[in-house]
PDB file of N, CA and C in Angstrom:
ATOM      1  N   UNK A1433     -45.695  65.185  24.266  1.00  0.00           N
ATOM      2  CA  UNK A1433     -46.066  65.573  24.124  1.00  0.00           C
ATOM      3  C   UNK A1433     -47.494  66.462  23.405  1.00  0.00           C
ATOM      4  N   UNK A1434     -47.263  65.297  22.762  1.00  0.00           N
ATOM      5  CA  UNK A1434     -48.204  64.832  21.672  1.00  0.00           C
ATOM      6  C   UNK A1434     -49.737  64.329  22.139  1.00  0.00           C
ATOM      7  N   UNK A1435     -49.805  63.324  23.348  1.00  0.00           N
ATOM      8  CA  UNK A1435     -50.557  63.262  24.279  1.00  0.00           C
ATOM      9  C   UNK A1435     -51.131  64.287  25.457  1.00  0.00           C
ATOM     10  N   UNK A1436     -50.469  64.327  25.372  1.00  0.00           N
ATOM     11  CA  UNK A1436     -51.333  65.931  26.089  1.00  0.00           C
ATOM     12  C   UNK A1436     -51.549  67.122  24.932  1.00  0.00           C
ATOM     13  N   UNK A1437     -51.507  66.861  24.017  1.00  0.00           N
ATOM     14  CA  UNK A1437     -52.669  67.901  23.435  1.00  0.00           C
ATOM     15  C   UNK A1437     -53.738  67.216  22.682  1.00  0.00           C
ATOM     16  N   UNK A1438     -53.316  65.921  22.793  1.00  0.00           N
ATOM     17  CA  UNK A1438     -54.671  64.898  22.027  1.00  0.00           C
ATOM     18  C   UNK A1438     -56.216  64.881  23.374  1.00  0.00           C
ATOM     19  N   UNK A1439     -55.185  64.579  24.553  1.00  0.00           N
ATOM     20  CA  UNK A1439     -55.718  64.819  25.922  1.00  0.00           C
ATOM     21  C   UNK A1439     -56.728  66.188  26.101  1.00  0.00           C
ATOM     22  N   UNK A1440     -56.067  67.266  25.759  1.00  0.00           N
ATOM     23  CA  UNK A1440     -56.354  68.762  26.042  1.00  0.00           C
ATOM     24  C   UNK A1440     -57.686  69.127  24.558  1.00  0.00           C
ATOM     25  N   UNK A1441     -57.031  68.218  23.571  1.00  0.00           N
ATOM     26  CA  UNK A1441     -58.101  69.092  22.227  1.00  0.00           C
ATOM     27  C   UNK A1441     -59.404  67.530  22.823  1.00  0.00           C
ATOM     28  N   UNK A1442     -59.564  66.406  23.218  1.00  0.00           N
ATOM     29  CA  UNK A1442     -60.126  65.561  23.139  1.00  0.00           C
ATOM     30  C   UNK A1442     -61.300  66.043  25.066  1.00  0.00           C
ATOM     31  N   UNK A1443     -60.903  67.091  24.968  1.00  0.00           N
ATOM     32  CA  UNK A1443     -61.749  67.972  26.360  1.00  0.00           C
ATOM     33  C   UNK A1443     -62.296  69.063  26.246  1.00  0.00           C
ATOM     34  N   UNK A1444     -61.609  69.119  25.601  1.00  0.00           N
ATOM     35  CA  UNK A1444     -62.481  70.926  24.844  1.00  0.00           C
ATOM     36  C   UNK A1444     -63.297  70.563  23.587  1.00  0.00           C
ATOM     37  N   UNK A1445     -63.234  69.298  22.818  1.00  0.00           N
ATOM     38  CA  UNK A1445     -64.341  68.865  22.438  1.00  0.00           C
ATOM     39  C   UNK A1445     -65.543  68.403  22.917  1.00  0.00           C
ATOM     40  N   UNK A1446     -65.231  68.372  23.388  1.00  0.00           N
ATOM     41  CA  UNK A1446     -66.433  66.833  24.680  1.00  0.00           C
ATOM     42  C   UNK A1446     -66.896  68.107  25.613  1.00  0.00           C
ATOM     43  N   UNK A1447     -66.115  68.977  25.409  1.00  0.00           N
ATOM     44  CA  UNK A1447     -67.132  70.608  26.231  1.00  0.00           C
ATOM     45  C   UNK A1447     -67.669  71.456  25.430  1.00  0.00           C
ATOM     46  N   UNK A1448     -66.973  71.329  24.297  1.00  0.00           N
ATOM     47  CA  UNK A1448     -68.455  71.802  23.542  1.00  0.00           C
ATOM     48  C   UNK A1448     -69.461  71.112  22.904  1.00  0.00           C
ATOM     49  N   UNK A1449     -69.031  69.785  23.020  1.00  0.00           N
ATOM     50  CA  UNK A1449     -70.454  69.214  23.027  1.00  0.00           C
ATOM     51  C   UNK A1449     -71.428  69.171  23.642  1.00  0.00           C
ATOM     52  N   UNK A1450     -71.199  69.043  24.848  1.00  0.00           N
ATOM     53  CA  UNK A1450     -72.058  68.974  26.225  1.00  0.00           C
ATOM     54  C   UNK A1450     -72.572  70.485  26.147  1.00  0.00           C
ATOM     55  N   UNK A1451     -71.835  71.301  26.170  1.00  0.00           N
ATOM     56  CA  UNK A1451     -71.963  73.047  26.232  1.00  0.00           C
ATOM     57  C   UNK A1451     -73.412  72.835  25.060  1.00  0.00           C
ATOM     58  N   UNK A1452     -73.367  72.577  23.696  1.00  0.00           N
ATOM     59  CA  UNK A1452     -74.001  72.651  23.052  1.00  0.00           C
ATOM     60  C   UNK A1452     -75.099  71.589  22.909  1.00  0.00           C
ATOM     61  N   UNK A1453     -75.152  70.453  23.194  1.00  0.00           N
ATOM     62  CA  UNK A1453     -76.682  69.713  23.410  1.00  0.00           C
ATOM     63  C   UNK A1453     -76.803  69.886  24.775  1.00  0.00           C
ATOM     64  N   UNK A1454     -76.625  71.065  25.686  1.00  0.00           N
ATOM     65  CA  UNK A1454     -77.428  71.685  26.719  1.00  0.00           C
ATOM     66  C   UNK A1454     -78.073  72.974  26.409  1.00  0.00           C
ATOM     67  N   UNK A1455     -77.402  73.697  25.514  1.00  0.00           N
ATOM     68  CA  UNK A1455     -77.819  74.966  25.057  1.00  0.00           C
ATOM     69  C   UNK A1455     -78.674  74.227  24.209  1.00  0.00           C
ATOM     70  N   UNK A1456     -78.929  73.412  23.041  1.00  0.00           N
ATOM     71  CA  UNK A1456     -80.002  73.272  22.673  1.00  0.00           C
ATOM     72  C   UNK A1456     -81.167  72.683  23.226  1.00  0.00           C
ATOM     73  N   UNK A1457     -80.788  71.584  24.009  1.00  0.00           N
ATOM     74  CA  UNK A1457     -82.315  70.866  24.889  1.00  0.00           C
ATOM     75  C   UNK A1457     -83.058  72.355  25.933  1.00  0.00           C
ATOM     76  N   UNK A1458     -82.033  73.040  26.361  1.00  0.00           N
ATOM     77  CA  UNK A1458     -82.292  74.512  26.694  1.00  0.00           C
ATOM     78  C   UNK A1458     -83.372  75.206  25.722  1.00  0.00           C
ATOM     79  N   UNK A1459     -82.989  75.586  24.398  1.00  0.00           N
ATOM     80  CA  UNK A1459     -84.052  76.287  23.750  1.00  0.00           C
ATOM     81  C   UNK A1459     -85.599  75.395  23.721  1.00  0.00           C
ATOM     82  N   UNK A1460     -85.109  73.804  23.410  1.00  0.00           N
ATOM     83  CA  UNK A1460     -86.576  73.368  23.447  1.00  0.00           C
ATOM     84  C   UNK A1460     -87.202  73.195  24.337  1.00  0.00           C
ATOM     85  N   UNK A1461     -87.402  73.113  25.743  1.00  0.00           N
ATOM     86  CA  UNK A1461     -87.318  73.099  26.644  1.00  0.00           C
ATOM     87  C   UNK A1461     -87.535  73.976  27.243  1.00  0.00           C
ATOM     88  N   UNK A1462     -86.895  75.377  26.887  1.00  0.00           N
ATOM     89  CA  UNK A1462     -87.961  76.873  27.096  1.00  0.00           C
ATOM     90  C   UNK A1462     -88.884  76.982  26.456  1.00  0.00           C
ATOM     91  N   UNK A1463     -88.242  76.736  24.509  1.00  0.00           N
ATOM     92  CA  UNK A1463     -89.262  77.649  24.278  1.00  0.00           C
ATOM     93  C   UNK A1463     -90.738  77.507  24.242  1.00  0.00           C
ATOM     94  N   UNK A1464     -91.688  76.575  24.822  1.00  0.00           N
ATOM     95  CA  UNK A1464     -92.860  76.122  25.094  1.00  0.00           C
ATOM     96  C   UNK A1464     -93.437  77.309  25.929  1.00  0.00           C
ATOM     97  N   UNK A1465     -92.093  77.325  26.841  1.00  0.00           N
ATOM     98  CA  UNK A1465     -92.673  77.799  28.055  1.00  0.00           C
ATOM     99  C   UNK A1465     -92.558  79.684  28.019  1.00  0.00           C
ATOM    100  N   UNK A1466     -91.693  80.075  27.232  1.00  0.00           N
ATOM    101  CA  UNK A1466     -91.553  81.466  26.173  1.00  0.00           C
ATOM    102  C   UNK A1466     -93.209  81.164  25.843  1.00  0.00           C
ATOM    103  N   UNK A1467     -93.519  80.928  24.629  1.00  0.00           N
ATOM    104  CA  UNK A1467     -94.889  81.415  23.920  1.00  0.00           C
ATOM    105  C   UNK A1467     -95.711  81.337  24.597  1.00  0.00           C
ATOM    106  N   UNK A1468     -96.242  80.157  25.570  1.00  0.00           N
ATOM    107  CA  UNK A1468     -96.856  80.669  26.719  1.00  0.00           C
ATOM    108  C   UNK A1468     -96.998  81.660  28.142  1.00  0.00           C
ATOM    109  N   UNK A1469     -95.621  82.465  27.921  1.00  0.00           N
ATOM    110  CA  UNK A1469     -95.630  84.081  28.404  1.00  0.00           C
ATOM    111  C   UNK A1469     -95.993  84.581  28.103  1.00  0.00           C
ATOM    112  N   UNK A1470     -95.453  84.818  26.429  1.00  0.00           N
ATOM    113  CA  UNK A1470     -95.990  85.745  25.504  1.00  0.00           C
ATOM    114  C   UNK A1470     -97.161  85.619  25.453  1.00  0.00           C
ATOM    115  N   UNK A1471     -98.653  84.863  25.513  1.00  0.00           N
ATOM    116  CA  UNK A1471     -99.876  84.844  25.613  1.00  0.00           C
ATOM    117  C   UNK A1471    -100.364  84.696  26.341  1.00  0.00           C
ATOM    118  N   UNK A1472     -99.874  84.991  27.888  1.00  0.00           N
ATOM    119  CA  UNK A1472    -100.709  85.243  28.689  1.00  0.00           C
ATOM    120  C   UNK A1472    -100.364  86.883  29.062  1.00  0.00           C
ATOM    121  N   UNK A1473     -99.346  87.328  28.287  1.00  0.00           N
ATOM    122  CA  UNK A1473     -99.389  88.619  28.608  1.00  0.00           C
ATOM    123  C   UNK A1473     -99.794  89.415  27.870  1.00  0.00           C
ATOM    124  N   UNK A1474    -100.678  88.537  26.871  1.00  0.00           N
ATOM    125  CA  UNK A1474    -101.229  89.477  25.127  1.00  0.00           C
ATOM    126  C   UNK A1474    -102.222  89.412  26.006  1.00  0.00           C
ATOM    127  N   UNK A1475    -103.119  88.289  26.685  1.00  0.00           N
ATOM    128  CA  UNK A1475    -104.228  87.941  27.150  1.00  0.00           C
ATOM    129  C   UNK A1475    -105.165  88.921  28.834  1.00  0.00           C
ATOM    130  N   UNK A1476    -103.390  88.939  29.128  1.00  0.00           N
ATOM    131  CA  UNK A1476    -103.973  89.984  30.108  1.00  0.00           C
ATOM    132  C   UNK A1476    -103.758  91.154  30.197  1.00  0.00           C
ATOM    133  N   UNK A1477    -102.849  91.742  28.734  1.00  0.00           N
ATOM    134  CA  UNK A1477    -102.872  92.978  28.703  1.00  0.00           C
ATOM    135  C   UNK A1477    -104.222  93.677  28.040  1.00  0.00           C
ATOM    136  N   UNK A1478    -104.526  92.502  27.062  1.00  0.00           N
ATOM    137  CA  UNK A1478    -106.610  92.617  26.843  1.00  0.00           C
ATOM    138  C   UNK A1478    -107.412  92.587  27.968  1.00  0.00           C
ATOM    139  N   UNK A1479    -107.107  92.290  28.618  1.00  0.00           N
ATOM    140  CA  UNK A1479    -107.685  92.009  30.465  1.00  0.00           C
ATOM    141  C   UNK A1479    -108.161  93.247  29.999  1.00  0.00           C
ATOM    142  N   UNK A1480    -106.788  93.731  30.463  1.00  0.00           N
ATOM    143  CA  UNK A1480    -106.248  95.147  31.823  1.00  0.00           C
ATOM    144  C   UNK A1480    -107.406  96.400  31.116  1.00  0.00           C
ATOM    145  N   UNK A1481    -107.155  96.277  29.809  1.00  0.00           N
ATOM    146  CA  UNK A1481    -107.867  98.132  28.072  1.00  0.00           C
ATOM    147  C   UNK A1481    -109.141  97.566  28.881  1.00  0.00           C
ATOM    148  N   UNK A1482    -109.595  96.238  28.481  1.00  0.00           N
ATOM    149  CA  UNK A1482    -111.073  96.056  28.504  1.00  0.00           C
ATOM    150  C   UNK A1482    -111.868  96.626  30.142  1.00  0.00           C
ATOM    151  N   UNK A1483    -111.162  96.049  31.042  1.00  0.00           N
ATOM    152  CA  UNK A1483    -111.254  96.366  32.750  1.00  0.00           C
ATOM    153  C   UNK A1483    -111.473  98.178  32.426  1.00  0.00           C
ATOM    154  N   UNK A1484    -110.720  98.303  31.711  1.00  0.00           N
ATOM    155  CA  UNK A1484    -109.985 100.319  31.922  1.00  0.00           C
ATOM    156  C   UNK A1484    -111.205 101.237  30.974  1.00  0.00           C
ATOM    157  N   UNK A1485    -111.774 100.070  30.427  1.00  0.00           N
ATOM    158  CA  UNK A1485    -113.140 100.671  28.298  1.00  0.00           C
ATOM    159  C   UNK A1485    -114.027 100.604  29.497  1.00  0.00           C
ATOM    160  N   UNK A1486    -114.350  99.385  30.117  1.00  0.00           N
ATOM    161  CA  UNK A1486    -115.421  99.596  31.233  1.00  0.00           C
ATOM    162  C   UNK A1486    -115.538 100.706  32.879  1.00  0.00           C
ATOM    163  N   UNK A1487    -114.029 100.746  32.845  1.00  0.00           N
ATOM    164  CA  UNK A1487    -114.041 101.789  34.072  1.00  0.00           C
ATOM    165  C   UNK A1487    -114.398 103.633  33.536  1.00  0.00           C
ATOM    166  N   UNK A1488    -114.305 103.336  32.422  1.00  0.00           N
ATOM    167  CA  UNK A1488    -114.470 104.488  32.338  1.00  0.00           C
ATOM    168  C   UNK A1488    -115.614 104.997  31.520  1.00  0.00           C
ATOM    169  N   UNK A1489    -116.134 103.650  30.997  1.00  0.00           N
ATOM    170  CA  UNK A1489    -117.737 104.132  30.966  1.00  0.00           C
ATOM    171  C   UNK A1489    -118.231 104.173  32.069  1.00  0.00           C
TER     172      UNK A1489
END
């Protein structure tokens, strides 16, 4: 029984470790793309506002 619990706890800790590393690497990889998307949206919003102003004039 103790061997079975050791195996179960080992697998549980391994799964947690893998999930944590994937999560952190995912954040590190995804963060720059999210920042770029936000900046692109800001530029796009500015351009649309500018074009609307030009159309109104």
